[in-house]
Short mmCIF file of C-alpha atoms (C1' of nucleotides) in Angstrom, two decimals:
data_model
loop_
_atom_site.label_atom_id
_atom_site.label_comp_id
_atom_site.label_asym_id
_atom_site.label_seq_id
_atom_site.Cartn_x
_atom_site.Cartn_y
_atom_site.Cartn_z
CA UNK A 1100 -3.05 -11.22 -30.91
CA UNK A 1101 -3.51 -9.91 -27.40
CA UNK A 1102 -5.39 -6.79 -28.55
CA UNK A 1103 -7.68 -8.39 -31.08
CA UNK A 1104 -9.69 -10.43 -28.58
CA UNK A 1105 -10.27 -9.91 -24.92
CA UNK A 1106 -11.97 -11.95 -22.22
CA UNK A 1107 -15.74 -12.03 -22.60
CA UNK A 1108 -16.30 -13.01 -19.06
CA UNK A 1109 -15.37 -10.54 -16.34
CA UNK A 1110 -12.79 -12.17 -14.07
CA UNK A 1111 -13.64 -9.99 -11.10
CA UNK A 1112 -15.39 -11.66 -8.22
CA UNK A 1113 -18.58 -10.18 -6.89
CA UNK A 1114 -16.82 -8.97 -3.78
CA UNK A 1115 -14.18 -7.20 -5.87
CA UNK A 1116 -16.94 -5.45 -7.81
CA UNK A 1117 -18.55 -4.28 -4.61
CA UNK A 1118 -15.14 -3.17 -3.32
CA UNK A 1119 -14.59 -1.09 -6.39
CA UNK A 1120 -17.93 0.68 -6.18
CA UNK A 1121 -17.48 1.61 -2.56
CA UNK A 1122 -13.89 2.66 -3.20
CA UNK A 1123 -14.96 4.86 -6.08
CA UNK A 1124 -17.56 6.57 -3.90
CA UNK A 1125 -14.81 7.28 -1.38
CA UNK A 1126 -12.39 8.52 -4.06
CA UNK A 1127 -15.12 10.75 -5.48
CA UNK A 1128 -15.61 12.30 -2.04
CA UNK A 1129 -19.24 11.06 -1.92
CA UNK A 1130 -18.26 9.39 1.32
CA UNK A 1131 -16.03 11.81 3.21
CA UNK A 1132 -13.52 10.72 5.84
CA UNK A 1133 -15.19 9.97 9.16
CA UNK A 1134 -18.62 9.39 7.66
CA UNK A 1135 -20.59 6.29 8.57
CA UNK A 1136 -21.31 3.75 5.89
CA UNK A 1137 -24.74 2.16 5.61
CA UNK A 1138 -25.06 -1.01 7.73
CA UNK A 1139 -24.26 -4.41 6.28
CA UNK A 1140 -27.98 -5.12 6.10
CA UNK A 1141 -28.64 -1.93 4.14
CA UNK A 1142 -25.70 -2.44 1.79
CA UNK A 1143 -26.83 -6.03 1.09
CA UNK A 1144 -30.17 -4.64 0.01
CA UNK A 1145 -28.61 -1.84 -2.03
CA UNK A 1146 -26.24 -4.15 -3.90
CA UNK A 1147 -28.69 -7.11 -3.91
CA UNK A 1148 -25.97 -9.47 -2.69
CA UNK A 1149 -25.50 -11.85 0.19
CA UNK A 1150 -23.89 -10.77 3.39
CA UNK A 1151 -20.86 -12.97 2.65
CA UNK A 1152 -19.82 -11.24 -0.55
CA UNK A 1153 -20.38 -7.85 1.01
CA UNK A 1154 -18.34 -8.69 4.08
CA UNK A 1155 -15.50 -9.95 1.94
CA UNK A 1156 -15.55 -6.70 -0.02
CA UNK A 1157 -15.45 -4.73 3.19
CA UNK A 1158 -12.54 -6.82 4.48
CA UNK A 1159 -10.65 -5.89 1.35
CA UNK A 1160 -11.36 -2.20 1.89
CA UNK A 1161 -10.52 -2.43 5.57
CA UNK A 1162 -7.22 -4.20 4.87
CA UNK A 1163 -6.19 -1.33 2.61
CA UNK A 1164 -7.07 1.25 5.24
CA UNK A 1165 -10.06 2.76 3.47
CA UNK A 1166 -12.68 1.83 6.07
CA UNK A 1167 -12.71 1.16 9.79
CA UNK A 1168 -15.06 -1.60 10.94
CA UNK A 1169 -16.34 -1.38 14.53
CA UNK A 1170 -18.19 -4.35 15.97
CA UNK A 1171 -21.60 -3.36 17.31
CA UNK A 1172 -21.21 0.18 16.01
CA UNK A 1173 -20.81 0.26 12.26
CA UNK A 1174 -18.38 0.97 9.48
CA UNK A 1175 -16.71 4.30 8.89
CA UNK A 1176 -14.66 5.84 6.10
CA UNK A 1177 -11.23 6.22 7.62
CA UNK A 1178 -9.04 9.29 7.55
CA UNK A 1179 -6.31 7.99 5.26
CA UNK A 1180 -3.04 9.29 6.62
CA UNK A 1181 0.67 9.13 5.89
CA UNK A 1182 1.07 5.94 7.86
CA UNK A 1183 -1.49 4.31 5.62
CA UNK A 1184 0.15 5.85 2.58
CA UNK A 1185 3.48 4.18 3.15
CA UNK A 1186 2.17 0.85 4.42
CA UNK A 1187 2.62 -1.03 1.16
CA UNK A 1188 6.02 0.59 0.64
CA UNK A 1189 7.17 -0.62 4.03
CA UNK A 1190 5.92 -4.08 3.26
CA UNK A 1191 7.82 -4.04 -0.03
CA UNK A 1192 11.04 -2.98 1.67
CA UNK A 1193 10.58 -5.61 4.36
CA UNK A 1194 10.18 -8.32 1.74
CA UNK A 1195 13.15 -7.08 -0.29
CA UNK A 1196 15.37 -6.04 2.58
CA UNK A 1197 19.05 -6.70 1.95
CA UNK A 1198 22.36 -4.94 2.04
CA UNK A 1199 21.89 -3.65 -1.49
CA UNK A 1200 18.82 -1.77 -0.37
CA UNK A 1201 20.74 -0.23 2.52
CA UNK A 1202 23.40 0.97 0.11
CA UNK A 1203 20.76 2.45 -2.16
CA UNK A 1204 19.11 4.18 0.76
CA UNK A 1205 22.44 5.60 1.88
CA UNK A 1206 23.10 6.83 -1.64
CA UNK A 1207 19.66 8.39 -1.91
CA UNK A 1208 20.10 10.14 1.39
CA UNK A 1209 23.32 11.69 0.14
CA UNK A 1210 21.47 12.94 -2.93
CA UNK A 1211 18.29 14.12 -1.23
CA UNK A 1212 18.95 15.18 2.34
CA UNK A 1213 21.27 18.09 1.59
CA UNK A 1214 18.60 19.46 -0.75
CA UNK A 1215 15.91 18.88 1.83
CA UNK A 1216 17.97 20.56 4.54
CA UNK A 1217 18.51 23.54 2.26
CA UNK A 1218 14.76 23.88 1.81
CA UNK A 1219 14.21 23.36 5.52
CA UNK A 1220 16.53 26.28 6.27
CA UNK A 1221 14.19 28.49 4.27
CA UNK A 1222 10.85 27.01 5.38
CA UNK A 1223 11.47 26.06 9.01
CA UNK A 1224 9.27 27.55 11.72
CA UNK A 1225 10.23 28.52 15.24
CA UNK A 1226 8.40 25.46 16.48
CA UNK A 1227 10.19 23.04 14.16
CA UNK A 1228 13.50 24.64 15.03
CA UNK A 1229 12.76 24.08 18.72
CA UNK A 1230 11.98 20.44 18.04
CA UNK A 1231 15.27 19.99 16.24
CA UNK A 1232 17.03 21.75 19.12
CA UNK A 1233 15.41 19.35 21.56
CA UNK A 1234 16.56 16.29 19.64
CA UNK A 1235 20.14 17.57 19.86
CA UNK A 1236 19.86 18.39 23.56
CA UNK A 1237 18.38 14.96 24.24
CA UNK A 1238 21.23 13.37 22.32
CA UNK A 1239 23.79 15.30 24.36
CA UNK A 1240 22.21 14.25 27.66
CA UNK A 1241 21.53 10.67 26.55
CA UNK A 1242 23.27 8.09 28.71
CA UNK A 1243 26.27 6.57 26.83
CA UNK A 1244 24.98 3.02 27.32
CA UNK A 1245 21.62 3.80 25.72
CA UNK A 1246 22.69 2.93 22.24
CA UNK A 1247 19.19 2.41 20.89
CA UNK A 1248 17.90 5.66 22.32
CA UNK A 1249 20.88 7.44 20.82
CA UNK A 1250 20.19 6.07 17.36
CA UNK A 1251 16.53 6.96 17.69
CA UNK A 1252 17.40 10.55 18.54
CA UNK A 1253 19.67 10.79 15.52
CA UNK A 1254 16.80 9.47 13.45
CA UNK A 1255 14.47 12.02 14.99
CA UNK A 1256 16.89 14.82 14.13
CA UNK A 1257 16.79 13.89 10.48
CA UNK A 1258 13.04 13.37 10.45
CA UNK A 1259 12.37 16.74 12.05
CA UNK A 1260 14.49 18.50 9.45
CA UNK A 1261 12.60 16.79 6.67
CA UNK A 1262 9.34 17.87 8.28
CA UNK A 1263 10.63 21.42 8.41
CA UNK A 1264 10.86 21.48 4.62
CA UNK A 1265 7.08 21.76 4.60
CA UNK A 1266 6.89 19.80 1.37
CA UNK A 1267 4.39 16.97 1.70
CA UNK A 1268 5.78 14.93 -1.18
CA UNK A 1269 9.29 15.13 0.24
CA UNK A 1270 8.14 14.24 3.74
CA UNK A 1271 6.30 11.19 2.49
CA UNK A 1272 9.14 10.09 0.24
CA UNK A 1273 11.58 10.14 3.13
CA UNK A 1274 9.25 8.62 5.69
CA UNK A 1275 10.04 5.00 4.73
CA UNK A 1276 13.70 5.64 5.52
CA UNK A 1277 12.95 6.91 8.98
CA UNK A 1278 10.56 4.03 9.52
CA UNK A 1279 13.16 1.51 8.38
CA UNK A 1280 16.01 3.00 10.37
CA UNK A 1281 15.10 1.32 13.68
CA UNK A 1282 15.88 -1.84 11.80
CA UNK A 1283 19.11 -0.58 10.24
CA UNK A 1284 20.39 1.67 12.92
CA UNK A 1285 23.02 -0.69 14.27
CA UNK A 1286 24.48 -0.67 10.80
CA UNK A 1287 23.99 2.94 9.81
CA UNK A 1288 24.80 4.78 12.98
CA UNK A 1289 28.16 3.49 14.11
CA UNK A 1290 28.55 2.65 17.73
CA UNK A 1291 32.17 3.76 18.05
CA UNK A 1292 34.03 5.38 20.91
CA UNK A 1293 33.86 9.13 20.50
CA UNK A 1294 31.42 8.94 17.63
CA UNK A 1295 28.70 10.64 19.56
CA UNK A 1296 30.73 13.80 20.05
CA UNK A 1297 31.55 13.90 16.35
CA UNK A 1298 27.90 13.52 15.58
CA UNK A 1299 26.77 16.22 17.98
CA UNK A 1300 29.19 18.61 16.29
CA UNK A 1301 27.62 17.86 12.92
CA UNK A 1302 24.12 18.32 14.32
CA UNK A 1303 25.11 21.65 15.90
CA UNK A 1304 26.54 22.86 12.65
CA UNK A 1305 23.39 22.00 10.76
CA UNK A 1306 21.26 23.56 13.48
CA UNK A 1307 23.21 26.82 13.24
CA UNK A 1308 22.63 26.97 9.50
CA UNK A 1309 18.92 26.29 9.99
CA UNK A 1310 18.71 28.94 12.66
CA UNK A 1311 20.46 31.43 10.40
CA UNK A 1312 18.19 30.43 7.47
CA UNK A 1313 21.37 29.83 5.50
CA UNK A 1314 20.35 27.29 2.85
CA UNK A 1315 23.77 26.79 1.33
CA UNK A 1316 25.45 26.26 4.69
CA UNK A 1317 22.72 23.82 5.66
CA UNK A 1318 23.14 21.93 2.37
CA UNK A 1319 26.92 21.68 2.83
CA UNK A 1320 26.73 20.67 6.48
CA UNK A 1321 24.17 17.93 5.85
CA UNK A 1322 26.16 16.65 2.91
CA UNK A 1323 29.17 16.35 5.12
CA UNK A 1324 27.19 14.51 7.78
CA UNK A 1325 25.68 12.01 5.36
CA UNK A 1326 29.07 11.39 3.77
CA UNK A 1327 30.44 10.72 7.22
CA UNK A 1328 27.57 8.40 8.10
CA UNK A 1329 27.91 6.49 4.84
CA UNK A 1330 31.67 6.22 5.25
CA UNK A 1331 31.41 4.68 8.69
CA UNK A 1332 28.77 2.29 7.36
CA UNK A 1333 31.10 1.10 4.61
CA UNK A 1334 33.91 0.66 7.11
CA UNK A 1335 31.64 -1.28 9.40
CA UNK A 1336 30.55 -3.47 6.53
CA UNK A 1337 34.13 -4.25 5.53
CA UNK A 1338 34.99 -4.99 9.11
CA UNK A 1339 32.06 -7.36 9.32
CA UNK A 1340 33.03 -9.08 6.09
CA UNK A 1341 36.54 -9.56 7.34
CA UNK A 1342 35.23 -11.49 10.36
CA UNK B 600 -2.39 6.25 33.35
CA UNK B 601 -2.29 4.90 29.81
CA UNK B 602 0.71 2.66 30.54
CA UNK B 603 -0.36 1.31 33.90
CA UNK B 604 -3.32 -0.64 32.57
CA UNK B 605 -4.00 -2.02 29.15
CA UNK B 606 -6.94 -3.79 27.53
CA UNK B 607 -7.40 -7.32 28.85
CA UNK B 608 -9.32 -8.40 25.87
CA UNK B 609 -7.56 -8.50 22.53
CA UNK B 610 -9.37 -6.22 20.09
CA UNK B 611 -8.23 -8.15 17.04
CA UNK B 612 -10.82 -10.19 15.23
CA UNK B 613 -10.13 -13.82 14.53
CA UNK B 614 -9.65 -13.10 10.86
CA UNK B 615 -7.07 -10.43 11.67
CA UNK B 616 -5.18 -12.90 13.81
CA UNK B 617 -5.14 -15.42 10.98
CA UNK B 618 -4.06 -12.69 8.58
CA UNK B 619 -1.16 -11.80 10.78
CA UNK B 620 0.09 -15.38 11.08
CA UNK B 621 0.02 -15.97 7.36
CA UNK B 622 1.63 -12.58 6.71
CA UNK B 623 4.40 -13.31 9.16
CA UNK B 624 5.13 -16.62 7.43
CA UNK B 625 5.41 -14.72 4.16
CA UNK B 626 7.61 -12.00 5.68
CA UNK B 627 9.84 -14.69 7.24
CA UNK B 628 10.30 -16.26 3.79
CA UNK B 629 8.68 -19.51 4.97
CA UNK B 630 6.30 -19.04 2.09
CA UNK B 631 8.33 -17.79 -0.87
CA UNK B 632 6.83 -15.81 -3.76
CA UNK B 633 5.01 -18.06 -6.20
CA UNK B 634 4.48 -20.88 -3.73
CA UNK B 635 1.05 -22.42 -3.26
CA UNK B 636 -0.72 -22.00 0.03
CA UNK B 637 -2.55 -24.92 1.62
CA UNK B 638 -6.19 -25.14 0.53
CA UNK B 639 -8.94 -23.41 2.47
CA UNK B 640 -9.98 -26.82 3.83
CA UNK B 641 -6.45 -27.54 5.07
CA UNK B 642 -5.96 -24.10 6.56
CA UNK B 643 -9.29 -24.37 8.41
CA UNK B 644 -8.04 -27.54 10.00
CA UNK B 645 -4.63 -26.07 10.78
CA UNK B 646 -6.05 -22.96 12.43
CA UNK B 647 -9.13 -24.76 13.84
CA UNK B 648 -11.45 -22.02 12.52
CA UNK B 649 -14.46 -21.86 10.28
CA UNK B 650 -14.15 -21.22 6.60
CA UNK B 651 -15.74 -17.78 7.06
CA UNK B 652 -13.03 -16.31 9.27
CA UNK B 653 -10.31 -17.84 7.13
CA UNK B 654 -11.73 -16.46 3.91
CA UNK B 655 -12.02 -13.01 5.42
CA UNK B 656 -8.37 -13.20 6.48
CA UNK B 657 -7.40 -14.23 2.99
CA UNK B 658 -9.41 -11.37 1.47
CA UNK B 659 -7.43 -8.99 3.63
CA UNK B 660 -4.15 -10.48 2.45
CA UNK B 661 -5.30 -10.50 -1.15
CA UNK B 662 -6.41 -6.86 -1.00
CA UNK B 663 -2.93 -5.89 0.12
CA UNK B 664 -1.29 -7.79 -2.70
CA UNK B 665 0.30 -10.51 -0.60
CA UNK B 666 -1.62 -13.45 -2.06
CA UNK B 667 -3.31 -14.25 -5.36
CA UNK B 668 -6.52 -16.27 -5.11
CA UNK B 669 -7.49 -18.36 -8.13
CA UNK B 670 -10.94 -19.94 -8.25
CA UNK B 671 -10.73 -23.69 -8.78
CA UNK B 672 -6.97 -23.65 -8.54
CA UNK B 673 -5.76 -22.42 -5.18
CA UNK B 674 -4.03 -19.55 -3.44
CA UNK B 675 -0.50 -18.41 -4.16
CA UNK B 676 1.98 -16.09 -2.51
CA UNK B 677 2.32 -13.24 -4.96
CA UNK B 678 5.51 -11.69 -6.24
CA UNK B 679 5.21 -8.31 -4.56
CA UNK B 680 6.44 -5.74 -7.04
CA UNK B 681 6.94 -2.01 -7.36
CA UNK B 682 3.39 -1.48 -8.54
CA UNK B 683 2.16 -3.12 -5.36
CA UNK B 684 4.67 -1.11 -3.36
CA UNK B 685 3.28 2.23 -4.41
CA UNK B 686 -0.40 1.30 -4.45
CA UNK B 687 -1.23 2.83 -1.08
CA UNK B 688 0.84 5.90 -1.92
CA UNK B 689 -1.12 6.42 -5.11
CA UNK B 690 -4.36 6.04 -3.22
CA UNK B 691 -3.18 8.63 -0.71
CA UNK B 692 -2.27 11.10 -3.42
CA UNK B 693 -5.59 10.51 -5.18
CA UNK B 694 -7.50 11.23 -2.00
CA UNK B 695 -5.41 14.32 -1.22
CA UNK B 696 -4.96 15.57 -4.74
CA UNK B 697 -5.01 19.34 -4.99
CA UNK B 698 -2.97 22.18 -6.41
CA UNK B 699 -0.84 22.34 -3.30
CA UNK B 700 0.32 18.79 -3.93
CA UNK B 701 1.21 19.67 -7.51
CA UNK B 702 3.32 22.57 -6.28
CA UNK B 703 5.04 20.29 -3.78
CA UNK B 704 5.72 17.73 -6.47
CA UNK B 705 7.16 20.38 -8.74
CA UNK B 706 9.37 21.62 -5.93
CA UNK B 707 10.53 18.11 -5.08
CA UNK B 708 11.37 17.44 -8.70
CA UNK B 709 13.56 20.54 -8.77
CA UNK B 710 15.38 19.27 -5.71
CA UNK B 711 15.67 15.61 -6.68
CA UNK B 712 15.78 15.22 -10.46
CA UNK B 713 19.05 17.09 -11.07
CA UNK B 714 20.69 14.82 -8.47
CA UNK B 715 19.10 11.77 -10.04
CA UNK B 716 20.21 12.81 -13.51
CA UNK B 717 23.75 13.29 -12.22
CA UNK B 718 23.76 9.75 -10.86
CA UNK B 719 22.18 8.45 -14.05
CA UNK B 720 25.05 9.97 -16.06
CA UNK B 721 27.42 7.80 -14.08
CA UNK B 722 25.33 4.63 -13.88
CA UNK B 723 23.52 4.54 -17.22
CA UNK B 724 23.95 1.55 -19.50
CA UNK B 725 24.01 1.49 -23.27
CA UNK B 726 20.55 0.01 -23.20
CA UNK B 727 19.08 2.67 -20.96
CA UNK B 728 20.74 5.38 -23.06
CA UNK B 729 19.12 3.91 -26.16
CA UNK B 730 15.72 3.98 -24.46
CA UNK B 731 16.19 7.63 -23.56
CA UNK B 732 17.28 8.31 -27.14
CA UNK B 733 14.14 6.65 -28.42
CA UNK B 734 11.86 8.75 -26.23
CA UNK B 735 13.44 11.89 -27.70
CA UNK B 736 13.19 10.61 -31.27
CA UNK B 737 9.55 9.66 -30.71
CA UNK B 738 8.88 13.13 -29.31
CA UNK B 739 10.46 14.76 -32.36
CA UNK B 740 8.38 12.68 -34.77
CA UNK B 741 5.17 12.93 -32.71
CA UNK B 742 2.30 14.58 -34.62
CA UNK B 743 1.72 18.14 -33.32
CA UNK B 744 -1.96 17.44 -32.57
CA UNK B 745 -1.18 14.46 -30.35
CA UNK B 746 -0.92 16.45 -27.18
CA UNK B 747 -1.46 13.52 -24.85
CA UNK B 748 1.11 11.35 -26.60
CA UNK B 749 3.56 14.22 -26.43
CA UNK B 750 3.12 14.59 -22.69
CA UNK B 751 3.47 10.86 -22.21
CA UNK B 752 6.77 10.84 -24.09
CA UNK B 753 8.06 13.65 -21.93
CA UNK B 754 7.06 11.64 -18.91
CA UNK B 755 8.79 8.58 -20.31
CA UNK B 756 11.99 10.59 -20.85
CA UNK B 757 12.08 11.50 -17.18
CA UNK B 758 11.16 8.03 -16.00
CA UNK B 759 13.86 6.39 -18.10
CA UNK B 760 16.50 8.72 -16.67
CA UNK B 761 15.41 7.85 -13.16
CA UNK B 762 15.62 4.15 -14.03
CA UNK B 763 19.14 4.74 -15.32
CA UNK B 764 20.24 5.81 -11.88
CA UNK B 765 20.10 2.15 -10.89
CA UNK B 766 19.08 3.09 -7.36
CA UNK B 767 16.00 1.13 -6.32
CA UNK B 768 15.01 3.49 -3.54
CA UNK B 769 15.21 6.48 -5.86
CA UNK B 770 13.26 4.73 -8.61
CA UNK B 771 10.48 3.81 -6.23
CA UNK B 772 10.38 7.24 -4.63
CA UNK B 773 9.91 8.90 -8.00
CA UNK B 774 7.47 6.35 -9.40
CA UNK B 775 4.38 7.99 -7.87
CA UNK B 776 5.19 11.18 -9.77
CA UNK B 777 5.37 9.43 -13.09
CA UNK B 778 2.20 7.53 -12.27
CA UNK B 779 0.42 10.74 -11.32
CA UNK B 780 1.61 12.76 -14.29
CA UNK B 781 -1.00 11.43 -16.74
CA UNK B 782 -3.41 13.19 -14.47
CA UNK B 783 -1.42 16.38 -14.19
CA UNK B 784 0.17 16.59 -17.56
CA UNK B 785 -2.13 19.24 -18.99
CA UNK B 786 -1.02 21.42 -16.14
CA UNK B 787 2.63 20.52 -15.92
CA UNK B 788 3.63 20.25 -19.52
CA UNK B 789 2.47 23.41 -21.18
CA UNK B 790 0.74 23.13 -24.48
CA UNK B 791 2.12 26.31 -25.99
CA UNK B 792 3.11 27.13 -29.55
CA UNK B 793 6.78 26.38 -30.00
CA UNK B 794 7.10 24.75 -26.62
CA UNK B 795 7.87 21.37 -28.08
CA UNK B 796 11.00 22.64 -29.83
CA UNK B 797 12.21 24.27 -26.64
CA UNK B 798 11.65 21.04 -24.82
CA UNK B 799 13.43 18.90 -27.40
CA UNK B 800 16.45 21.17 -27.04
CA UNK B 801 16.47 20.58 -23.29
CA UNK B 802 16.13 16.82 -23.78
CA UNK B 803 18.97 16.80 -26.29
CA UNK B 804 21.21 18.70 -23.93
CA UNK B 805 20.52 16.28 -21.11
CA UNK B 806 21.01 13.35 -23.44
CA UNK B 807 24.43 14.65 -24.50
CA UNK B 808 25.52 14.95 -20.91
CA UNK B 809 24.31 11.40 -20.18
CA UNK B 810 26.10 10.10 -23.25
CA UNK B 811 29.29 11.85 -22.18
CA UNK B 812 28.88 10.55 -18.60
CA UNK B 813 29.19 14.15 -17.47
CA UNK B 814 27.38 14.24 -14.14
CA UNK B 815 27.73 17.96 -13.53
CA UNK B 816 26.50 18.89 -16.98
CA UNK B 817 23.58 16.50 -16.59
CA UNK B 818 22.72 18.00 -13.21
CA UNK B 819 22.80 21.55 -14.59
CA UNK B 820 20.79 20.71 -17.70
CA UNK B 821 18.07 18.90 -15.79
CA UNK B 822 17.86 21.71 -13.28
CA UNK B 823 17.32 24.15 -16.09
CA UNK B 824 14.62 21.96 -17.60
CA UNK B 825 12.70 21.53 -14.36
CA UNK B 826 12.93 25.24 -13.66
CA UNK B 827 11.50 25.88 -17.09
CA UNK B 828 8.72 23.35 -16.58
CA UNK B 829 7.83 24.79 -13.20
CA UNK B 830 7.89 28.34 -14.53
CA UNK B 831 5.44 27.58 -17.31
CA UNK B 832 3.21 25.78 -14.80
CA UNK B 833 3.09 28.87 -12.58
CA UNK B 834 2.33 31.05 -15.57
CA UNK B 835 -0.43 28.72 -16.64
CA UNK B 836 -1.86 28.74 -13.14
CA UNK B 837 -1.90 32.52 -12.98
CA UNK B 838 -3.52 32.66 -16.41
CA UNK B 839 -6.18 30.23 -15.21
CA UNK B 840 -6.82 32.24 -12.06
CA UNK B 841 -7.21 35.42 -14.08
CA UNK B 842 -10.06 33.80 -16.04
"C1'" DA C 1407 1.20 -45.61 -27.90
"C1'" DG C 1408 -0.09 -40.94 -28.12
"C1'" DC C 1409 -3.48 -37.46 -28.45
"C1'" DT C 1410 -8.13 -35.70 -27.72
"C1'" DT C 1411 -12.43 -35.64 -25.49
"C1'" DT C 1412 -15.31 -36.43 -21.62
"C1'" DA C 1413 -16.18 -37.17 -16.80
"C1'" DA C 1414 -15.07 -36.79 -12.07
"C1'" DA C 1415 -12.77 -34.60 -8.38
"C1'" DT C 1416 -11.00 -30.59 -6.32
"C1'" DT C 1417 -10.98 -25.83 -5.03
"C1'" DT C 1418 -12.71 -21.31 -4.56
"C1'" DG C 1419 -17.21 -18.14 -4.82
"C1'" DT C 1420 -21.85 -17.08 -3.17
"C1'" DC C 1421 -25.94 -17.78 -0.55
"C1'" DG C 1422 -28.74 -18.40 3.60
"C1'" DT C 1423 -29.42 -19.47 8.52
"C1'" DA C 1424 -28.15 -19.40 13.30
"C1'" DC C 1425 -25.94 -17.81 17.27
"C1'" DA C 1426 -22.20 -14.88 19.76
"C1'" DT C 1427 -20.63 -10.50 21.21
"C1'" DA C 1428 -19.82 -5.35 21.34
"C1'" DT C 1429 -22.17 -1.05 21.11
"C1'" DT C 1430 -26.06 1.99 21.17
"C1'" DT C 1431 -30.58 3.29 22.51
"C1'" DA C 1432 -34.54 3.08 25.41
"C1'" DT C 1433 -36.74 2.20 29.73
"C1'" DT C 1434 -36.97 1.89 34.61
"C1'" DA C 1435 -35.64 2.95 39.30
"C1'" DA C 1436 -33.65 5.86 42.80
"C1'" DT D 937 -31.87 14.34 36.99
"C1'" DT D 938 -28.77 10.60 37.09
"C1'" DA D 939 -27.63 5.81 37.21
"C1'" DA D 940 -28.74 1.15 36.34
"C1'" DT D 941 -30.97 -2.23 33.61
"C1'" DA D 942 -33.05 -4.05 29.51
"C1'" DA D 943 -33.79 -4.16 24.72
"C1'" DA D 944 -32.39 -3.28 20.15
"C1'" DT D 945 -28.89 -2.86 16.83
"C1'" DA D 946 -24.79 -4.00 14.33
"C1'" DT D 947 -20.74 -6.68 13.42
"C1'" DG D 948 -18.14 -11.47 14.19
"C1'" DT D 949 -18.10 -16.46 13.60
"C1'" DA D 950 -19.82 -20.92 12.40
"C1'" DC D 951 -22.23 -24.18 9.50
"C1'" DG D 952 -24.37 -26.32 5.46
"C1'" DA D 953 -25.63 -26.08 0.63
"C1'" DC D 954 -24.96 -25.17 -4.01
"C1'" DA D 955 -22.45 -22.67 -8.07
"C1'" DA D 956 -18.61 -22.25 -11.02
"C1'" DA D 957 -13.58 -22.49 -12.44
"C1'" DT D 958 -9.70 -25.49 -12.62
"C1'" DT D 959 -7.29 -29.78 -12.32
"C1'" DT D 960 -6.96 -34.61 -12.64
"C1'" DA D 961 -8.39 -39.04 -14.23
"C1'" DA D 962 -10.64 -42.02 -17.38
"C1'" DA D 963 -12.43 -43.17 -21.81
"C1'" DG D 964 -12.35 -42.96 -26.73
"C1'" DC D 965 -10.11 -42.37 -31.14
"C1'" DT D 966 -6.35 -42.62 -34.47
#
DNA sequence: AGCTTTAAATTTGTCGTACATATTTATTAA
DNA sequence: TTAATAAATATGTACGACAAATTTAAAGCT
C-alpha cells in the first residue's frame, strides 16, 4: 500500500526548500567555488521569505561545508575539499568506534595497501619519493622517548605512499584511516623494545622498491609490513585481555 | 610568528558553540541514538541564549544528520547510518565529477574488488550467496531492452559481493562507487550486442568460486571481469572521442 | 468500562523588529 | 599620496507574535 498513495503535503520545511535550491545552483556550477552569494537581504527578496527561514537554510548549507559565512562581509561558496569530503565518514567512525572497527581497518589495510603501494611504485614522482624518504629519515632520527611523534611519522609514511598512487578515489578512501590513526596508534603501532629498528627496515625495503619502480617488490614488502603490524596488534590485544 | 600570538577573540559564533556542546554530548554517548533532546525552551534556559541562536545551532546539527527535528513533537538524536556516513563523500564526488574520476574509480576497482571478492569467498553466508545468485538470475531473465535495469543488476551483483566480505570499512569505502554507478553506468557497463552473455559468464564464474569458498579463484575471476569492464569503457571512450 | 471524538496544551516553524558587531567603503586630514 | 576617521553595509543575536503539527487531556458515545 506504500506505493498507491503518497503524502499530499510536502514535509519539507521552508528552510529545507531554500537549502535545496541554493545547493542545486552550487551543484550545477551556477555558483562556482569562491563566488559571493547575494546578501541575506537580496536572497530574502528573491525567495520572498523572512530572514529567519533564509538564515536557517544557510546554516544548514554552512554546516555541510557548502558555504562560508563571514560576518560583516558576506557569504561565499566554499571550495569543497577532501577534508570536507570525509567529515561525515569521520563522524560515523567516531560514533561507531570499537575494537571490531579496528580489526576491520587492519584487515582492509592488508587487502588494499599492498595494491596501493604497487601502483605508487609506478606512479610516484621524484617529489613524492623525497617526501617518503624524509619520513623515514625523520623516523630514524626521532628521539626514542617521542612515542607519539614516532607513530605519527609511521602514519605519514603510509599516507605519502597512498598519495603517490595518484589515484584520487584511493587517496580519499584511505584518508579516514590516516585521520583515525592518531586515535588508534597506541594500539596499532606497538611500542616495543627494538620495534623501531624492525620498522625502519620494512620502510627501507618498501622505499627501495618504490625507488626502483618495482611494483611487485613494493606489493610484497608492504604486505609483509602490514602483516607484521597486524600481528603485533593482535598480540597486544591478547596481552591486554589477559590483564 | 604564527605561533607566538593567536586571536584573542574567539571567532566562533554563539550558535557554533552551542552546536559543538550538543555534538560532544552525542559523541560522548551522553545522548544515545533515538533519545529525545530537551525542548527548545528548555535548551534556551540551559544555555542562557535566545531561541534564534539555539535554532541555528540545531539546524547545523540537523543538516549533518546528527539530530532529527519533528515539528510539534521534539528533537531526537538520530541513528547515524552508512547513508549519512557517505553523504559528504557523495557531495564531493558530485562536485568534482569528471572523466578523470571515472578512470580513477575504474582503477581502484581493479585494485580492490579482486581482494574483496577473495575475502567474500571466505566470509560469505548462505543468505548472501543466495542474494548474489538472485542478482544473476534476475540479470539472465531481464528483458534485453531494459538497459537501465540490466546495469542496476550488475551493480547489485558487485555490491552484494562487497557486503559478503563482512568488513564494515571495506563496505563503506566501496559504497560511494555503487551509489555513483547509476550515474556512470551507461559509460561503465557497455551496451553492446552480446555483452550481456559475456557478463553472465563472468558472474557465473565468480559465483562458483564464492560457492566453493575458493578465494584465489574468486580473486582471479573478479580481476578478469573488472579488466574486461575497464577495457570496454576505454574502447567506448575512444569511440566517443572519435565522433 | 472502553473506544472515539473533540478540545487544549505543547512544541517546532515562520515572520517582523530592534540592536550588536565585524567588515568594507567613503570622506577627511596631514 | 597616505593614514586616520566616519559612515555604510552585512551578518549575529535577541525578542515577541502568530502559524501549524503533534501530543495529551477531557468529553461524549456505546
